[in-house]
Structure formats: structure tokens, C-alpha cells
Short mmCIF file of C-alpha atoms in Angstrom, two decimals:
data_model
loop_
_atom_site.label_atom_id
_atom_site.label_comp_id
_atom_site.label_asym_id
_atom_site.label_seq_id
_atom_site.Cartn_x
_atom_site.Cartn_y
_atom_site.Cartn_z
CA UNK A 1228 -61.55 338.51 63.05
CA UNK A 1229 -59.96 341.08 60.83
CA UNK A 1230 -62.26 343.04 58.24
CA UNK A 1231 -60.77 341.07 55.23
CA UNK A 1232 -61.22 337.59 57.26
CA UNK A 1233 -65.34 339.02 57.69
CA UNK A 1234 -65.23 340.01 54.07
CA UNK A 1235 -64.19 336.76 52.99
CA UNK A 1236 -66.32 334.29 55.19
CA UNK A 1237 -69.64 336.66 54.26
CA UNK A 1238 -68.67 335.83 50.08
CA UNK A 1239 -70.50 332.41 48.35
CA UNK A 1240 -67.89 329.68 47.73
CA UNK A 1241 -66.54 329.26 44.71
CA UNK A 1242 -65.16 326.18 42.87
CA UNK A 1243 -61.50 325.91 42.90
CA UNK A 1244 -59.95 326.69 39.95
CA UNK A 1245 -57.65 324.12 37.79
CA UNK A 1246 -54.00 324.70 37.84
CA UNK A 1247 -52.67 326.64 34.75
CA UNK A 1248 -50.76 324.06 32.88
CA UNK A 1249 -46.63 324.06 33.49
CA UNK A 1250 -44.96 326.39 30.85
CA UNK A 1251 -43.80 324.40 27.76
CA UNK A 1252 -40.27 324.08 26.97
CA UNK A 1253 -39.21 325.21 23.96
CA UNK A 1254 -37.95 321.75 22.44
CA UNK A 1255 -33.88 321.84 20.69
CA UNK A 1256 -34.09 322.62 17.52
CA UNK A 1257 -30.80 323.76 16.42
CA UNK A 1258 -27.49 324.00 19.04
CA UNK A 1259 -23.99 324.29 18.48
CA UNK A 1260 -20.54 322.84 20.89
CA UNK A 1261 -18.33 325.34 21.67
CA UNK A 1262 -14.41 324.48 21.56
CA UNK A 1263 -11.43 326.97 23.15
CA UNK A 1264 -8.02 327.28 21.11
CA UNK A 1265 -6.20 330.09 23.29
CA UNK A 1266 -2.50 330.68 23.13
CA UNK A 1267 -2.78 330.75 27.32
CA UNK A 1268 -5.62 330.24 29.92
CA UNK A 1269 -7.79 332.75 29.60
CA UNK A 1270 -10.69 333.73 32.10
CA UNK A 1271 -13.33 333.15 29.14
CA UNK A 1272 -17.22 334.19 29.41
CA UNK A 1273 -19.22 333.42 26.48
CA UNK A 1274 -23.24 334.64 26.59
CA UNK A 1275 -26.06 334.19 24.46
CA UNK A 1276 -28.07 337.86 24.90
CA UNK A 1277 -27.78 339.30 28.30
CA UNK A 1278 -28.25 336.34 30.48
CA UNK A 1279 -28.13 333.09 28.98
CA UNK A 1280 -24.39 332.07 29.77
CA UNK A 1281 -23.07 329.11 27.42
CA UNK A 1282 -19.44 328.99 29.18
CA UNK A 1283 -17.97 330.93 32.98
CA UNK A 1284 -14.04 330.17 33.19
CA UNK A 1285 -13.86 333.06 34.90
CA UNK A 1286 -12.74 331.01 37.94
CA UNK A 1287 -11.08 328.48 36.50
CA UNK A 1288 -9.27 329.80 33.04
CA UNK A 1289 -9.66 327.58 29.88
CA UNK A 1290 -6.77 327.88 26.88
CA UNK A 1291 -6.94 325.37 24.39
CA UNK A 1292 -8.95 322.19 23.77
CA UNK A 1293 -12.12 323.10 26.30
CA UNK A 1294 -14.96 321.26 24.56
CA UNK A 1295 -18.91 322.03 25.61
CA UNK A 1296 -21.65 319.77 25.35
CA UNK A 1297 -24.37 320.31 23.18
CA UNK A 1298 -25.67 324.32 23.54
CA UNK A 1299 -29.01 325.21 22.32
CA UNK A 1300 -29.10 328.67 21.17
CA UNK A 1301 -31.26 330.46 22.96
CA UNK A 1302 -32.37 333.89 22.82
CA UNK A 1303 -32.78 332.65 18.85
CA UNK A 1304 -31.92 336.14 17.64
CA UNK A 1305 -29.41 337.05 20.22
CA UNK A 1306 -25.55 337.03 19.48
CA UNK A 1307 -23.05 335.08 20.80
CA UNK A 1308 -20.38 337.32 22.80
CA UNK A 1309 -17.13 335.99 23.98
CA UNK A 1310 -15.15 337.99 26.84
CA UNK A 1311 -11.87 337.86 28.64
CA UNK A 1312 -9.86 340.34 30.68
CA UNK A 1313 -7.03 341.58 28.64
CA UNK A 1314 -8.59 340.52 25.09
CA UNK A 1315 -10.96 342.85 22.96
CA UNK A 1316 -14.16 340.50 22.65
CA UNK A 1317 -15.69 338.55 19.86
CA UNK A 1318 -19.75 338.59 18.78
CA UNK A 1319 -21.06 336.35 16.82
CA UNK A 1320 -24.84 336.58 15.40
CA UNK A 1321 -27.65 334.27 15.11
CA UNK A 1322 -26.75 332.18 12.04
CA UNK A 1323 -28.53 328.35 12.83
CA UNK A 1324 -30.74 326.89 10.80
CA UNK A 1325 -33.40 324.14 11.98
CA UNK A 1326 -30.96 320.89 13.01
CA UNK A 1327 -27.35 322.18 12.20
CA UNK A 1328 -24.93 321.62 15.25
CA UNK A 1329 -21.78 322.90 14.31
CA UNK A 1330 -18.74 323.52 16.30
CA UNK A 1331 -17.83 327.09 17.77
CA UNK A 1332 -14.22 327.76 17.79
CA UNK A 1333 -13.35 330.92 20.11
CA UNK A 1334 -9.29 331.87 19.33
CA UNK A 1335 -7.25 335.02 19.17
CA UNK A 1336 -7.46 336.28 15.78
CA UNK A 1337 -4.29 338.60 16.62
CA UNK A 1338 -2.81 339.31 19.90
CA UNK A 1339 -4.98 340.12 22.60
CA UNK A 1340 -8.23 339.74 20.12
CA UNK A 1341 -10.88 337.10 20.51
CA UNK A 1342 -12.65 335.81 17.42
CA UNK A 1343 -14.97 333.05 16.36
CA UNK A 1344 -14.66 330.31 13.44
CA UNK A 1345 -17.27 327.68 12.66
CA UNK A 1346 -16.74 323.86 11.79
CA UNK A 1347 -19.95 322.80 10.15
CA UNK A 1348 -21.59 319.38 10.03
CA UNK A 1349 -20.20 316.77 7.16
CA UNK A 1350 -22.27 317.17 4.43
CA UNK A 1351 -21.33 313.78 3.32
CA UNK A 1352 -23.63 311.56 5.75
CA UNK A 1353 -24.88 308.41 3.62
CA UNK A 1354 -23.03 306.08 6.54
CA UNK A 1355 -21.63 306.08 9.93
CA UNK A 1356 -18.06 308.20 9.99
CA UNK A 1357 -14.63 309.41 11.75
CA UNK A 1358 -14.25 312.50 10.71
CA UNK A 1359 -10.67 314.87 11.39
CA UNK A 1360 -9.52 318.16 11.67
CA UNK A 1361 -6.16 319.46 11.86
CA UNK A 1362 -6.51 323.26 13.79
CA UNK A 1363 -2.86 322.34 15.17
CA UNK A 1364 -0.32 324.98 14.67
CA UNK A 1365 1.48 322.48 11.93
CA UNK A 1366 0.83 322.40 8.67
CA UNK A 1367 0.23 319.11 8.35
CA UNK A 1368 -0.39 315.57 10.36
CA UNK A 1369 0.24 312.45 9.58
CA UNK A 1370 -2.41 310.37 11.41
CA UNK A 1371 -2.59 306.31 11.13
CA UNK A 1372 -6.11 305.58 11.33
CA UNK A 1373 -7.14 301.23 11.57
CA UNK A 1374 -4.06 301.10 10.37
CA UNK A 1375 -3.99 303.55 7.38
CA UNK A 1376 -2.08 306.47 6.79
CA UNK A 1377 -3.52 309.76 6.20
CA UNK A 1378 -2.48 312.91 5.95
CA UNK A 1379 -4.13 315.83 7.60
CA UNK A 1380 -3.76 319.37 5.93
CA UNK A 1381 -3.98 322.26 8.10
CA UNK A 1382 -7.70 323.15 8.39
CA UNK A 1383 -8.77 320.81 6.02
CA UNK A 1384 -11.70 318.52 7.46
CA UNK A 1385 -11.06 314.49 6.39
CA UNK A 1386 -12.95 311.51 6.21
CA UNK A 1387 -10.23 308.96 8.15
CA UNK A 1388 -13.12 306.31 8.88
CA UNK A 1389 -16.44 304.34 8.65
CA UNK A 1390 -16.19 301.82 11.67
CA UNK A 1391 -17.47 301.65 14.97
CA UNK A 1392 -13.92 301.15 16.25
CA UNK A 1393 -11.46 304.00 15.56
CA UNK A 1394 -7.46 302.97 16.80
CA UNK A 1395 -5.48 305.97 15.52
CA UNK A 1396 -2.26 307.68 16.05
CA UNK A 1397 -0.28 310.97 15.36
CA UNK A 1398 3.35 310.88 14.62
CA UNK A 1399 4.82 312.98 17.53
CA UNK A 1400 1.41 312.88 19.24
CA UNK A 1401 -1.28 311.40 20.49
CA UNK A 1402 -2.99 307.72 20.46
CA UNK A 1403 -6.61 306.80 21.43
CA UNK A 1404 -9.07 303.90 20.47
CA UNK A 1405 -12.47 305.10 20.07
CA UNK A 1406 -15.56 302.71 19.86
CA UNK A 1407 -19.30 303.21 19.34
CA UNK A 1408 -22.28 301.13 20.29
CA UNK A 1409 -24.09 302.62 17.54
CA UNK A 1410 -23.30 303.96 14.08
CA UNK A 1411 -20.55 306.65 15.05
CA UNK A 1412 -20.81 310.20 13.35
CA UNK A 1413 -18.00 311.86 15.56
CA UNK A 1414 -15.26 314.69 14.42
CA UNK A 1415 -11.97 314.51 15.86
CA UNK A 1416 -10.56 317.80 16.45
CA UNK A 1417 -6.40 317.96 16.26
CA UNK A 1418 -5.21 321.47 18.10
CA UNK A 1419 -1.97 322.71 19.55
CA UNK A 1420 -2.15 322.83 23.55
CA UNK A 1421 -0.60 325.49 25.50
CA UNK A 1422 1.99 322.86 26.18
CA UNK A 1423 3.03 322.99 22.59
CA UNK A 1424 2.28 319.31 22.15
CA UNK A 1425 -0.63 318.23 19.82
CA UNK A 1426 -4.12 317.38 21.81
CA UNK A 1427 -7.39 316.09 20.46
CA UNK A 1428 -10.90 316.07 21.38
CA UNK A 1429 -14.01 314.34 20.07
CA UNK A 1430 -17.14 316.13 19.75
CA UNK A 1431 -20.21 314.11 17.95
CA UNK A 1432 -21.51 314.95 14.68
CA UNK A 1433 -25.34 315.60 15.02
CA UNK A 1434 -27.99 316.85 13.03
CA UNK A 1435 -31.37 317.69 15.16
CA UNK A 1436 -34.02 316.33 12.71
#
């Protein structure tokens, strides 16, 4: 028996202990979805402080049209950093407040410059809604939308419907039908790929309240 083995067998018993309970998880209270408009794929790294990383391409490039789920932002009071070979890097601070969700647009402010720009939520949000964007390179799209044509000003966020069934079109471009189970609050998001051809992605429109 080893001295520590005696030592232990000569002490009273004691009653075990209760577990400590399992660290809480700091519940979502404010997150953001993070969207890629690059001129070319890019080996993109976005983190939130030193280690909290939102977004590795570094093995598989992203250019344009890469859309994240829903990101909680987390340290609180850490920035955002983007970073790429070849491209000075973006920061972005801590700006959420309690529920927003907004979309994080990473794109080359000039050549060889990463930058971020910030879709908010519709502030308009009395009923289920389609909303679109138009981040494409033109200056305007004309979208049919359940059969009504609307046009689509470059950066310029518009209200194109208020059904749970969205059939839409872009001249030149692309066609989709979306439909919703529940009372949709989506954003479509119109971009130039690196193909030159218009793409589209649809992120939901959440507020975390």
C-alpha cells in the first residue's frame, strides 16, 4: 500500500458531493447571416475576437452569393474581422442590439480591399412579407413577382410580396417559386456572380424577441 493509499483509508468517510450543475448557455439574443459578394473566390476567414470563427473558406474559396445561417455574436464586444490572402482586411465592431438579425455583406470596397455593409431587418413588419434587394452590378431589375412587375433599384430594399407562395422572375435571370408553411418574412437578395450572370439567395427575416 502506498503512503497516500494508508493516508486515505486511515481518513472518516465523507458524503459524496453533488455534481456542480452543467454550465448555462448563454441563450441567442441578437445574431446576424453573413453573405459573400467577391469579384473572384477568395480564401475568406471571418472571426468574432480571437477564436470564435463565423466562416473558414480557406479550403474551399467563396466569391459571391455564400449565405450563413443564423450567427450569434459572440464575444458580445468583440469585432468582426474578415481576412483573405491578397486583400487588406475588414473589422467590423459590436453594433447589435437585443433581437436585430441583419445581414453581413463582406465585398471589396476597392481592389484588393475587403469591407463590410449591413442590410437591416424591414422595419415595416405588420404582416407576413417577400422582401428584395438588388446588390447586382446593374442598376436596375425588373423582377415579375405573382405575376406583377416591379422594378428593383440598385440597393434599394422592396416590398415585392405578402403571400406564402412567391413565383418570381428576372428578365435575363433567374426564376424560383418559393413557399412557406407559415407566415413568410424572407429577403431575397439579387447579386452579380462571378459568372457575370445575376444569382439570388434567400435568407429569412427574423427578429429574436
Amino acid at each position: 500500500m502506498t503512503m497516500l493509499a494508508a493516508l486515505a483509508s486511515s481518513l472518516p468517510a465523507q458524503e459524496a458531493q453533488p455534481s456542480p450543475p452543467p454550465e448555462e448557455i448563454e441563450p441567442v439574443t441578437s445574431g446576424f447571416i453573413l453573405f459573400t459578394m467577391l469579384q473572384k473566390p477568395a480564401a475568406l476567414k471571418c472571426v468574432i475576437g480571437t477564436n470564435n470563427v463565423v466562416l473558414d473558406a480557406t479550403a474551399e474559396p467563396v466569391g459571391s452569393g455564400f449565405t450563413s445561417s443564423l450567427l450569434p455574436w459572440r464575444p458580445a464586444k468583440a469585432s468582426l474581422r474578415a481576412l483573405a490572402k491578397g486583400y487588406q482586411p475588414a473589422e467590423l465592431p459590436p453594433f447589435l442590439k437585443p433581437g436585430e438579425t441583419p445581414v453581413v455583406v463582406v465585398q471589396e470596397r476597392t481592389a484588393g480591399s475587403l469591407s463590410f455593409s449591413l442590410i437591416k431587418n424591414a422595419v415595416s413588419r405588420d404582416g407576413p412579407f417577400y422582401d428584395a434587394i438588388n446588390l447586382s452590378s446593374q442598376s436596375l431589375l425588373v423582377v415579375t413577382a405573382n405575376g406583377k412587375q416591379i422594378r428593383l433599384p440598385k440597393g434599394e430594399r422592396v416590398r415585392i410580396g405578402t403571400e406564402k407562395t412567391m413565383k418570381f422572375s428576372v428578365k435575363d435571370g433567374p426564376s424560383d417559386t418559393l413557399e412557406s408553411m407559415e407566415d413568410p418574412s424572407h429577403l431575397i437578395l439579387f447579386y452579380t456572380g462571378t459568372d457575370n450572370k445575376i444569382g439570388f439567395s434567400v435568407v429569412a427575416d427574423m427578429l429574436l424577441q
